[in-house]
CSV table of C-alpha atoms in Angstrom, one decimal:
chain,number,residue,atom,x,y,z
A,1,MET,CA,-38.8,-72.2,140.8
A,2,LEU,CA,-36.4,-69.2,141.5
A,3,LYS,CA,-36.7,-67.7,138.0
A,4,THR,CA,-37.7,-64.0,138.3
A,5,ASP,CA,-38.9,-61.5,135.9
A,6,PHE,CA,-37.9,-58.2,137.4
A,7,LEU,CA,-38.7,-55.2,135.2
A,8,GLY,CA,-38.5,-57.4,132.1
A,9,MET,CA,-35.2,-58.7,133.0
A,10,LYS,CA,-35.3,-62.5,133.0
A,11,MET,CA,-33.1,-63.6,136.1
A,12,PRO,CA,-32.3,-67.1,137.2
A,13,ASN,CA,-33.2,-66.1,140.8
A,14,PRO,CA,-34.3,-62.9,142.7
A,15,ILE,CA,-30.8,-62.4,144.3
A,16,ILE,CA,-29.0,-59.3,143.1
A,17,VAL,CA,-25.5,-58.2,144.3
A,18,ALA,CA,-25.8,-54.5,145.3
A,19,ALA,CA,-23.6,-51.6,144.3
A,20,GLY,CA,-20.3,-51.4,146.1
A,21,PRO,CA,-16.6,-52.1,146.1
A,22,TRP,CA,-17.1,-55.9,145.6
A,23,ASN,CA,-18.5,-54.9,142.2
A,24,ARG,CA,-15.9,-52.3,141.6
A,25,ASP,CA,-14.9,-53.5,138.0
A,26,GLY,CA,-15.7,-56.0,135.4
A,27,LEU,CA,-14.0,-58.9,136.9
A,28,GLY,CA,-15.7,-58.2,140.2
A,29,LEU,CA,-19.1,-58.2,138.6
A,30,LYS,CA,-18.4,-61.3,136.6
A,31,GLU,CA,-17.3,-63.2,139.8
A,32,SER,CA,-20.6,-62.2,141.4
A,33,LEU,CA,-22.5,-63.5,138.4
A,34,GLN,CA,-20.5,-66.7,138.5
A,35,ALA,CA,-21.3,-67.2,142.2
A,36,GLY,CA,-25.0,-67.5,141.2
A,37,ALA,CA,-26.3,-63.9,141.4
A,38,GLY,CA,-29.5,-63.3,139.4
A,39,ALA,CA,-28.0,-59.9,138.4
A,40,VAL,CA,-25.3,-57.5,139.6
A,41,VAL,CA,-25.2,-53.7,140.1
A,42,THR,CA,-22.0,-51.8,139.4
A,43,GLU,CA,-20.4,-49.7,142.0
A,44,SER,CA,-21.8,-46.2,141.5
A,45,ILE,CA,-20.3,-44.5,138.5
A,46,VAL,CA,-19.8,-40.6,138.3
A,47,SER,CA,-18.7,-38.2,135.8
A,48,ASP,CA,-15.4,-37.3,137.7
A,49,THR,CA,-13.9,-39.8,140.0
A,50,THR,CA,-12.6,-38.8,143.5
A,51,LEU,CA,-9.7,-40.2,145.4
A,52,ASP,CA,-10.8,-42.2,148.6
A,53,VAL,CA,-9.7,-41.2,152.0
A,54,ARG,CA,-8.3,-44.1,154.1
A,55,PRO,CA,-9.5,-46.0,156.0
A,56,TYR,CA,-13.1,-45.8,154.5
A,57,ILE,CA,-14.7,-49.0,155.8
A,58,SER,CA,-15.3,-50.3,159.4
A,59,CYS,CA,-17.1,-53.4,160.6
A,60,ASP,CA,-18.0,-55.3,163.6
A,61,GLY,CA,-19.2,-58.6,162.1
A,62,LYS,CA,-22.9,-57.6,162.0
A,63,GLY,CA,-22.7,-54.5,160.1
A,64,ALA,CA,-20.5,-51.9,158.4
A,65,GLN,CA,-19.9,-48.2,158.1
A,66,ASN,CA,-18.4,-46.8,154.9
A,67,ILE,CA,-17.5,-43.4,153.7
A,68,ARG,CA,-16.6,-44.6,150.2
A,69,LEU,CA,-18.2,-42.3,147.6
A,70,TYR,CA,-18.1,-43.7,144.0
A,71,SER,CA,-16.3,-46.0,141.6
A,72,ASP,CA,-12.7,-44.9,140.9
A,73,ILE,CA,-13.0,-45.9,137.2
A,74,GLN,CA,-13.6,-43.1,134.7
A,75,ILE,CA,-16.9,-43.3,132.8
A,76,GLU,CA,-15.1,-44.2,129.6
A,77,GLY,CA,-13.4,-47.2,131.3
A,78,TRP,CA,-16.7,-48.7,132.0
A,79,GLU,CA,-17.2,-49.7,128.3
A,80,ARG,CA,-14.3,-52.2,128.9
A,81,GLU,CA,-15.5,-53.2,132.4
A,82,LEU,CA,-19.1,-53.9,131.2
A,83,ALA,CA,-17.7,-56.0,128.4
A,84,ILE,CA,-15.7,-58.1,130.9
A,85,ALA,CA,-18.6,-58.3,133.3
A,86,LYS,CA,-21.0,-59.6,130.5
A,87,SER,CA,-18.6,-61.8,128.7
A,88,GLY,CA,-19.9,-64.9,130.5
A,89,GLY,CA,-23.5,-63.9,130.2
A,90,GLY,CA,-25.7,-62.3,133.0
A,91,ILE,CA,-27.6,-59.1,133.8
A,92,VAL,CA,-25.6,-56.0,134.6
A,93,ILE,CA,-27.3,-53.0,136.2
A,94,ALA,CA,-25.4,-49.7,136.1
A,95,SER,CA,-25.5,-47.5,139.3
A,96,ILE,CA,-25.0,-43.8,138.6
A,97,SER,CA,-24.8,-40.7,140.7
A,98,ALA,CA,-24.8,-37.1,139.9
A,99,GLN,CA,-26.2,-33.8,141.2
A,100,THR,CA,-28.2,-32.7,138.2
A,101,PRO,CA,-30.7,-34.4,135.9
A,102,SER,CA,-28.8,-33.6,132.7
A,103,GLU,CA,-25.6,-35.2,134.3
A,104,LEU,CA,-27.4,-38.4,135.3
A,105,ALA,CA,-29.0,-38.6,131.7
A,106,TYR,CA,-25.5,-38.2,130.3
A,107,LEU,CA,-24.2,-41.0,132.4
A,108,ALA,CA,-27.2,-43.2,131.7
A,109,SER,CA,-27.1,-42.8,128.0
A,110,LYS,CA,-23.3,-43.7,128.0
A,111,LEU,CA,-23.9,-46.9,130.1
A,112,GLU,CA,-26.8,-47.9,127.9
A,113,ARG,CA,-24.5,-47.7,124.9
A,114,PHE,CA,-21.8,-49.6,126.7
A,115,GLY,CA,-24.3,-52.5,127.4
A,116,ALA,CA,-26.0,-52.0,130.7
A,117,ASP,CA,-29.3,-53.8,131.1
A,118,ALA,CA,-30.8,-51.2,133.4
A,119,ILE,CA,-30.0,-48.0,135.3
A,120,GLU,CA,-30.0,-47.5,139.1
A,121,LEU,CA,-30.1,-43.9,140.2
A,122,SER,CA,-28.2,-43.5,143.4
A,123,VAL,CA,-29.7,-40.3,144.8
A,124,SER,CA,-28.3,-40.4,148.3
A,125,ASN,CA,-24.9,-40.8,150.0
A,126,PRO,CA,-24.8,-40.5,153.8
A,127,ALA,CA,-21.1,-39.3,153.7
A,128,ALA,CA,-22.2,-36.4,151.5
A,129,GLU,CA,-25.0,-34.4,153.0
A,130,SER,CA,-25.7,-32.4,149.9
A,131,LEU,CA,-26.8,-35.5,148.1
A,132,GLU,CA,-28.7,-37.0,151.0
A,133,VAL,CA,-31.0,-34.0,151.0
A,134,VAL,CA,-31.9,-34.8,147.3
A,135,ALA,CA,-33.4,-38.2,148.4
A,136,SER,CA,-36.0,-36.6,150.6
A,137,HIS,CA,-37.3,-34.2,148.0
A,138,ALA,CA,-40.0,-35.8,145.9
A,139,ASP,CA,-40.2,-33.0,143.2
A,140,THR,CA,-36.3,-33.2,142.7
A,141,ILE,CA,-36.4,-37.0,142.4
A,142,PHE,CA,-39.2,-36.6,139.9
A,143,GLU,CA,-37.1,-34.3,137.7
A,144,MET,CA,-34.0,-36.4,137.9
A,145,THR,CA,-35.9,-39.6,137.1
A,146,LYS,CA,-37.9,-38.1,134.2
A,147,GLU,CA,-34.7,-36.7,132.6
A,148,VAL,CA,-33.1,-40.2,132.6
A,149,VAL,CA,-36.2,-42.1,131.6
A,150,SER,CA,-36.7,-39.8,128.5
A,151,THR,CA,-33.1,-40.4,127.5
A,152,VAL,CA,-32.7,-44.3,127.8
A,153,ARG,CA,-34.8,-47.2,126.6
A,154,ILE,CA,-33.7,-49.6,129.3
A,155,PRO,CA,-35.4,-49.8,132.7
A,156,VAL,CA,-34.7,-47.0,135.2
A,157,ILE,CA,-34.6,-47.9,139.0
A,158,VAL,CA,-34.4,-45.2,141.7
A,159,LYS,CA,-32.5,-46.3,144.9
A,160,LEU,CA,-34.3,-44.6,147.8
A,161,SER,CA,-33.0,-43.4,151.1
A,162,GLN,CA,-34.6,-44.2,154.5
A,163,ASN,CA,-33.4,-40.8,155.7
A,164,THR,CA,-36.6,-39.1,154.5
A,165,THR,CA,-39.8,-38.2,156.2
A,166,ASN,CA,-42.1,-39.9,153.6
A,167,ILE,CA,-40.3,-42.6,151.4
A,168,SER,CA,-43.7,-43.6,149.9
A,169,LYS,CA,-44.1,-40.1,148.5
A,170,VAL,CA,-40.7,-40.2,147.0
A,171,ALA,CA,-41.4,-43.6,145.6
A,172,MET,CA,-44.7,-42.3,144.0
A,173,ALA,CA,-42.8,-39.3,142.5
A,174,ALA,CA,-40.3,-41.8,140.9
A,175,LYS,CA,-43.2,-43.8,139.4
A,176,ALA,CA,-44.9,-40.6,138.1
A,177,ALA,CA,-41.6,-39.8,136.4
A,178,GLY,CA,-41.5,-43.1,134.6
A,179,ALA,CA,-39.2,-45.2,136.8
A,180,ALA,CA,-39.6,-48.9,136.2
A,181,GLY,CA,-39.0,-49.7,139.8
A,182,VAL,CA,-37.3,-48.6,143.1
A,183,THR,CA,-34.7,-50.0,145.3
A,184,ALA,CA,-35.1,-49.7,149.1
A,185,ILE,CA,-33.0,-48.9,151.0
A,186,ASN,CA,-29.6,-47.3,150.8
A,187,THR,CA,-27.3,-47.2,153.7
A,188,VAL,CA,-28.3,-45.1,156.7
A,189,ARG,CA,-26.3,-42.2,158.1
A,190,GLY,CA,-24.6,-43.2,161.3
A,191,ILE,CA,-21.5,-43.9,163.4
A,192,LEU,CA,-20.8,-47.7,164.0
A,193,GLY,CA,-19.1,-47.2,167.3
A,194,VAL,CA,-16.3,-45.5,169.3
A,195,ASP,CA,-13.0,-47.0,170.6
A,196,LEU,CA,-13.2,-46.2,174.3
A,197,GLU,CA,-9.5,-46.5,175.0
A,198,THR,CA,-8.6,-43.9,172.3
A,199,ALA,CA,-11.9,-42.0,172.1
A,200,THR,CA,-11.8,-42.5,168.4
A,201,PRO,CA,-15.0,-43.1,166.3
A,202,SER,CA,-15.1,-46.3,163.9
A,203,LEU,CA,-14.4,-43.8,161.1
A,204,SER,CA,-13.3,-40.1,161.2
A,205,THR,CA,-16.7,-38.9,160.0
A,206,TYR,CA,-20.3,-39.8,159.6
A,207,GLY,CA,-20.9,-42.6,157.1
A,208,GLY,CA,-23.4,-45.1,155.6
A,209,ILE,CA,-24.4,-47.9,158.1
A,210,SER,CA,-25.2,-51.2,156.4
A,211,GLY,CA,-25.8,-54.9,157.4
A,212,GLU,CA,-28.0,-56.4,160.1
A,213,TYR,CA,-28.5,-53.1,161.9
A,214,ILE,CA,-30.7,-51.6,159.0
A,215,ARG,CA,-32.7,-54.7,158.1
A,216,PRO,CA,-35.8,-53.6,160.2
A,217,LEU,CA,-35.6,-50.2,158.4
A,218,GLY,CA,-35.4,-51.8,155.1
A,219,LEU,CA,-38.3,-54.1,155.8
A,220,ALA,CA,-40.4,-51.3,156.9
A,221,SER,CA,-39.6,-49.1,153.9
A,222,VAL,CA,-40.3,-51.9,151.4
A,223,ALA,CA,-43.7,-52.6,153.2
A,224,ALA,CA,-44.7,-49.0,153.3
A,225,ILE,CA,-43.9,-48.5,149.6
A,226,ALA,CA,-45.8,-51.7,148.6
A,227,GLN,CA,-48.9,-50.5,150.5
A,228,THR,CA,-48.9,-47.1,148.9
A,229,ALA,CA,-47.2,-47.1,145.6
A,230,ASP,CA,-47.9,-49.5,142.8
A,231,ILE,CA,-44.2,-50.0,141.6
A,232,PRO,CA,-41.9,-53.1,141.7
A,233,ILE,CA,-39.5,-52.9,144.5
A,234,CYS,CA,-36.0,-54.4,145.1
A,235,GLY,CA,-35.4,-54.9,148.8
A,236,VAL,CA,-32.0,-54.2,150.4
A,237,GLY,CA,-30.5,-54.0,153.9
A,238,GLY,CA,-29.0,-56.7,156.2
A,239,ILE,CA,-29.8,-59.8,154.2
A,240,ARG,CA,-27.5,-62.6,155.4
A,241,THR,CA,-29.8,-65.6,154.9
A,242,ALA,CA,-32.4,-67.0,152.6
A,243,GLU,CA,-34.9,-66.4,155.2
A,244,ASN,CA,-34.0,-62.7,155.3
A,245,ALA,CA,-34.6,-62.5,151.6
A,246,VAL,CA,-38.1,-64.2,152.0
A,247,GLU,CA,-39.0,-61.6,154.6
A,248,TYR,CA,-38.3,-58.8,152.1
A,249,MET,CA,-40.5,-60.6,149.5
A,250,MET,CA,-43.2,-61.5,151.8
A,251,LEU,CA,-43.5,-57.6,152.5
A,252,GLY,CA,-43.7,-56.8,148.9
A,253,ALA,CA,-40.2,-57.0,147.2
A,254,SER,CA,-39.9,-58.7,143.8
A,255,ALA,CA,-36.2,-59.1,144.2
A,256,VAL,CA,-33.5,-58.4,146.8
A,257,GLN,CA,-29.9,-57.2,146.9
A,258,LEU,CA,-26.9,-58.4,149.0
A,259,GLY,CA,-24.1,-56.1,149.9
A,260,THR,CA,-22.5,-56.2,153.3
A,261,THR,CA,-22.9,-59.9,153.5
A,262,VAL,CA,-20.8,-60.3,150.3
A,263,MET,CA,-18.1,-58.0,151.8
A,264,LEU,CA,-17.9,-59.8,155.1
A,265,GLU,CA,-18.3,-63.4,153.9
A,266,GLY,CA,-17.0,-63.3,150.4
A,267,LYS,CA,-18.9,-64.2,147.1
A,268,GLU,CA,-19.5,-67.7,148.3
A,269,ALA,CA,-22.2,-66.1,150.4
A,270,ILE,CA,-24.1,-65.5,147.1
A,271,ARG,CA,-24.1,-69.2,146.3
A,272,LYS,CA,-25.1,-70.1,149.8
A,273,ILE,CA,-28.1,-67.9,149.9
A,274,VAL,CA,-29.3,-69.0,146.5
A,275,GLN,CA,-29.0,-72.6,147.5
A,276,GLU,CA,-30.8,-71.9,150.8
A,277,LEU,CA,-33.6,-70.1,149.0
A,278,GLU,CA,-34.0,-73.1,146.7
A,279,VAL,CA,-34.2,-75.5,149.6
A,280,TRP,CA,-36.7,-73.2,151.6
A,281,GLY,CA,-39.0,-73.0,148.4
A,282,GLN,CA,-38.9,-76.8,148.1
A,283,ASN,CA,-39.6,-77.4,151.8
A,284,HIS,CA,-42.6,-74.9,151.4
A,285,ASN,CA,-43.8,-76.6,148.2
A,286,LEU,CA,-43.4,-73.4,146.2
A,287,LYS,CA,-43.8,-73.5,142.5
A,288,ASN,CA,-42.9,-69.9,141.8
A,289,ILE,CA,-40.9,-67.6,144.1
A,290,SER,CA,-43.3,-64.8,143.2
A,291,ASP,CA,-46.1,-66.6,145.0
A,292,ILE,CA,-44.8,-65.4,148.3
A,293,LYS,CA,-44.6,-61.7,147.2
A,294,GLY,CA,-46.7,-59.5,149.5
A,295,LYS,CA,-48.0,-62.5,151.6
A,296,ALA,CA,-47.1,-60.8,154.9
A,297,LEU,CA,-48.8,-57.4,154.0
A,298,GLU,CA,-52.1,-59.2,154.7
A,299,ASN,CA,-51.1,-59.3,158.3
A,300,LEU,CA,-49.7,-55.8,158.5
A,301,LYS,CA,-52.1,-53.1,159.8
A,302,SER,CA,-51.7,-49.3,160.5
A,303,PHE,CA,-51.8,-48.5,164.2
A,304,ASP,CA,-55.2,-47.0,163.8
A,305,GLU,CA,-56.6,-50.4,162.7
A,306,MET,CA,-55.2,-52.2,165.9
A,307,LYS,CA,-57.9,-53.4,168.1
A,308,PHE,CA,-57.9,-54.1,171.8
A,309,GLN,CA,-57.1,-57.9,172.2
A,310,PRO,CA,-57.4,-59.3,175.8
A,311,GLN,CA,-54.6,-61.7,175.3
A,312,VAL,CA,-52.3,-62.9,177.9
A,313,SER,CA,-49.2,-65.1,178.2
A,314,ARG,CA,-49.7,-68.8,178.5
A,315,VAL,CA,-47.3,-71.6,179.3
A,316,ASN,CA,-47.0,-74.7,177.3
A,317,GLY,CA,-45.4,-78.0,178.2
A,318,THR,CA,-42.0,-77.3,176.6
A,319,PRO,CA,-39.2,-77.7,179.3
A,320,CYS,CA,-37.4,-74.7,180.4
A,321,GLY,CA,-33.6,-74.3,179.6
A,322,GLU,CA,-31.3,-75.2,182.5
A,323,ASN,CA,-31.1,-72.3,185.0
A,324,CYS,CA,-33.0,-70.1,182.6
A,325,GLU,CA,-35.1,-67.3,184.1
A,326,LEU,CA,-34.9,-64.9,181.1
A,327,CYS,CA,-38.8,-64.5,181.0
A,328,MET,CA,-38.9,-63.6,184.7
A,329,SER,CA,-36.1,-61.0,184.4
A,330,ALA,CA,-37.7,-59.4,181.3
A,331,CYS,CA,-41.3,-59.2,182.6
A,332,MET,CA,-41.9,-55.5,183.4
A,333,TYR,CA,-45.2,-56.3,185.2
A,334,ARG,CA,-43.9,-59.0,187.6
A,335,ALA,CA,-46.5,-61.5,186.1
A,336,ILE,CA,-44.1,-64.5,185.8
A,337,ARG,CA,-42.8,-66.5,188.6
A,338,LYS,CA,-41.3,-69.9,189.0
A,339,GLU,CA,-42.8,-72.6,191.4
A,340,LYS,CA,-40.9,-75.8,191.8
A,341,ASP,CA,-39.0,-75.4,188.5
A,342,THR,CA,-42.3,-74.6,186.7
A,343,ILE,CA,-43.0,-71.3,185.1
A,344,LYS,CA,-46.3,-69.7,186.2
A,345,VAL,CA,-48.1,-66.6,184.7
A,346,ASN,CA,-50.4,-64.5,186.8
A,347,ARG,CA,-53.1,-63.5,184.3
A,348,SER,CA,-54.3,-60.6,186.4
A,349,LYS,CA,-50.9,-58.9,186.2
A,350,CYS,CA,-50.1,-59.9,182.6
A,351,THR,CA,-50.8,-57.1,180.0
A,352,GLY,CA,-50.1,-59.3,177.0
A,353,CYS,CA,-47.1,-57.1,175.8
A,354,GLY,CA,-45.7,-60.2,174.2
A,355,LEU,CA,-42.0,-59.7,175.2
A,356,CYS,CA,-41.6,-63.0,177.0
A,357,THR,CA,-42.8,-64.9,173.9
A,358,PHE,CA,-39.7,-63.5,172.1
A,359,ILE,CA,-37.3,-63.7,175.0
A,360,CYS,CA,-37.9,-67.3,175.8
A,361,PRO,CA,-35.3,-69.5,173.9
A,362,ALA,CA,-37.4,-72.6,174.4
A,363,LYS,CA,-40.6,-70.8,172.9
A,364,LYS,CA,-42.5,-72.0,176.0
A,365,LEU,CA,-44.7,-69.0,176.2
A,366,LYS,CA,-47.3,-67.7,173.7
A,367,LEU,CA,-50.2,-65.1,173.7
A,368,SER,CA,-53.7,-66.4,173.7
A,369,PHE,CA,-57.1,-65.5,174.9
């Protein structure tokens, strides 16, 4: 049921482990595959490796910030690492990063020769502003992608950044240049937090935010691309459960990538999510995981398509939680009150904003006409 054909790559499931330190070498990649991943992506490979500053990762349990740049293994060393990664079977996608089309093509050709099954172009890094600018220029992405596509015979995927004014335009440029697919999204430039006692930011510079904090951005990016650019999409950002993966696929992704959850929970998280996805599919009588692709797009409209709906909040018979008055506290229009331990909604005051339906832990409220 979970078997997935992504860009001609026959994967046992749609769960891919994203580029990152957890896939920093052949053994790390092999471990991810052994944990059940449908495919894996190498840490981003460059022509000249750089030394890491330390520390370069901070996290708070829900998300992370990192300023790690690229793999610390020289390009020639990846011939050995890919051999190790593929020694037990499995699909390995090589992530590459460079500042010119010719340098990207050079890296791609090397990694194709070393045995990579596909190439993922990493065209943004929030810790390096010069590369981040590249990700927002469709014409530059076109030139970079075109050069790589003309050099290799394996699929080329472009990893897009949400830090752009029009991600769909960039996706369409990648497609026009011959990209087989796109990945959305990369980490988002930010600061995870500040230690108030020492006035110290989580890391000493801006970095890439990942994890649950960026899932809404990833979902919106995948949906926008799916609605405007006819190109296969791999969704990334904040996936910690099978349900999160399904959200991405229902908004148009053909496959998804895990990153931060693997870093925070270990590679057993891969196995857990794959198993959860199998159970979810069985419970929903799915014959093929691709059957849910884009299903939620049918219910996603542009703002201009929205129509006035005179709905108001209504109360069902579900008991309230003990001492719970969250809906009353949250109602900005003072439309909800409690009478003798029973919630009442003043329809003349209710504007149908819908907040209470999400706030109520008992799901006692819903909008209707």
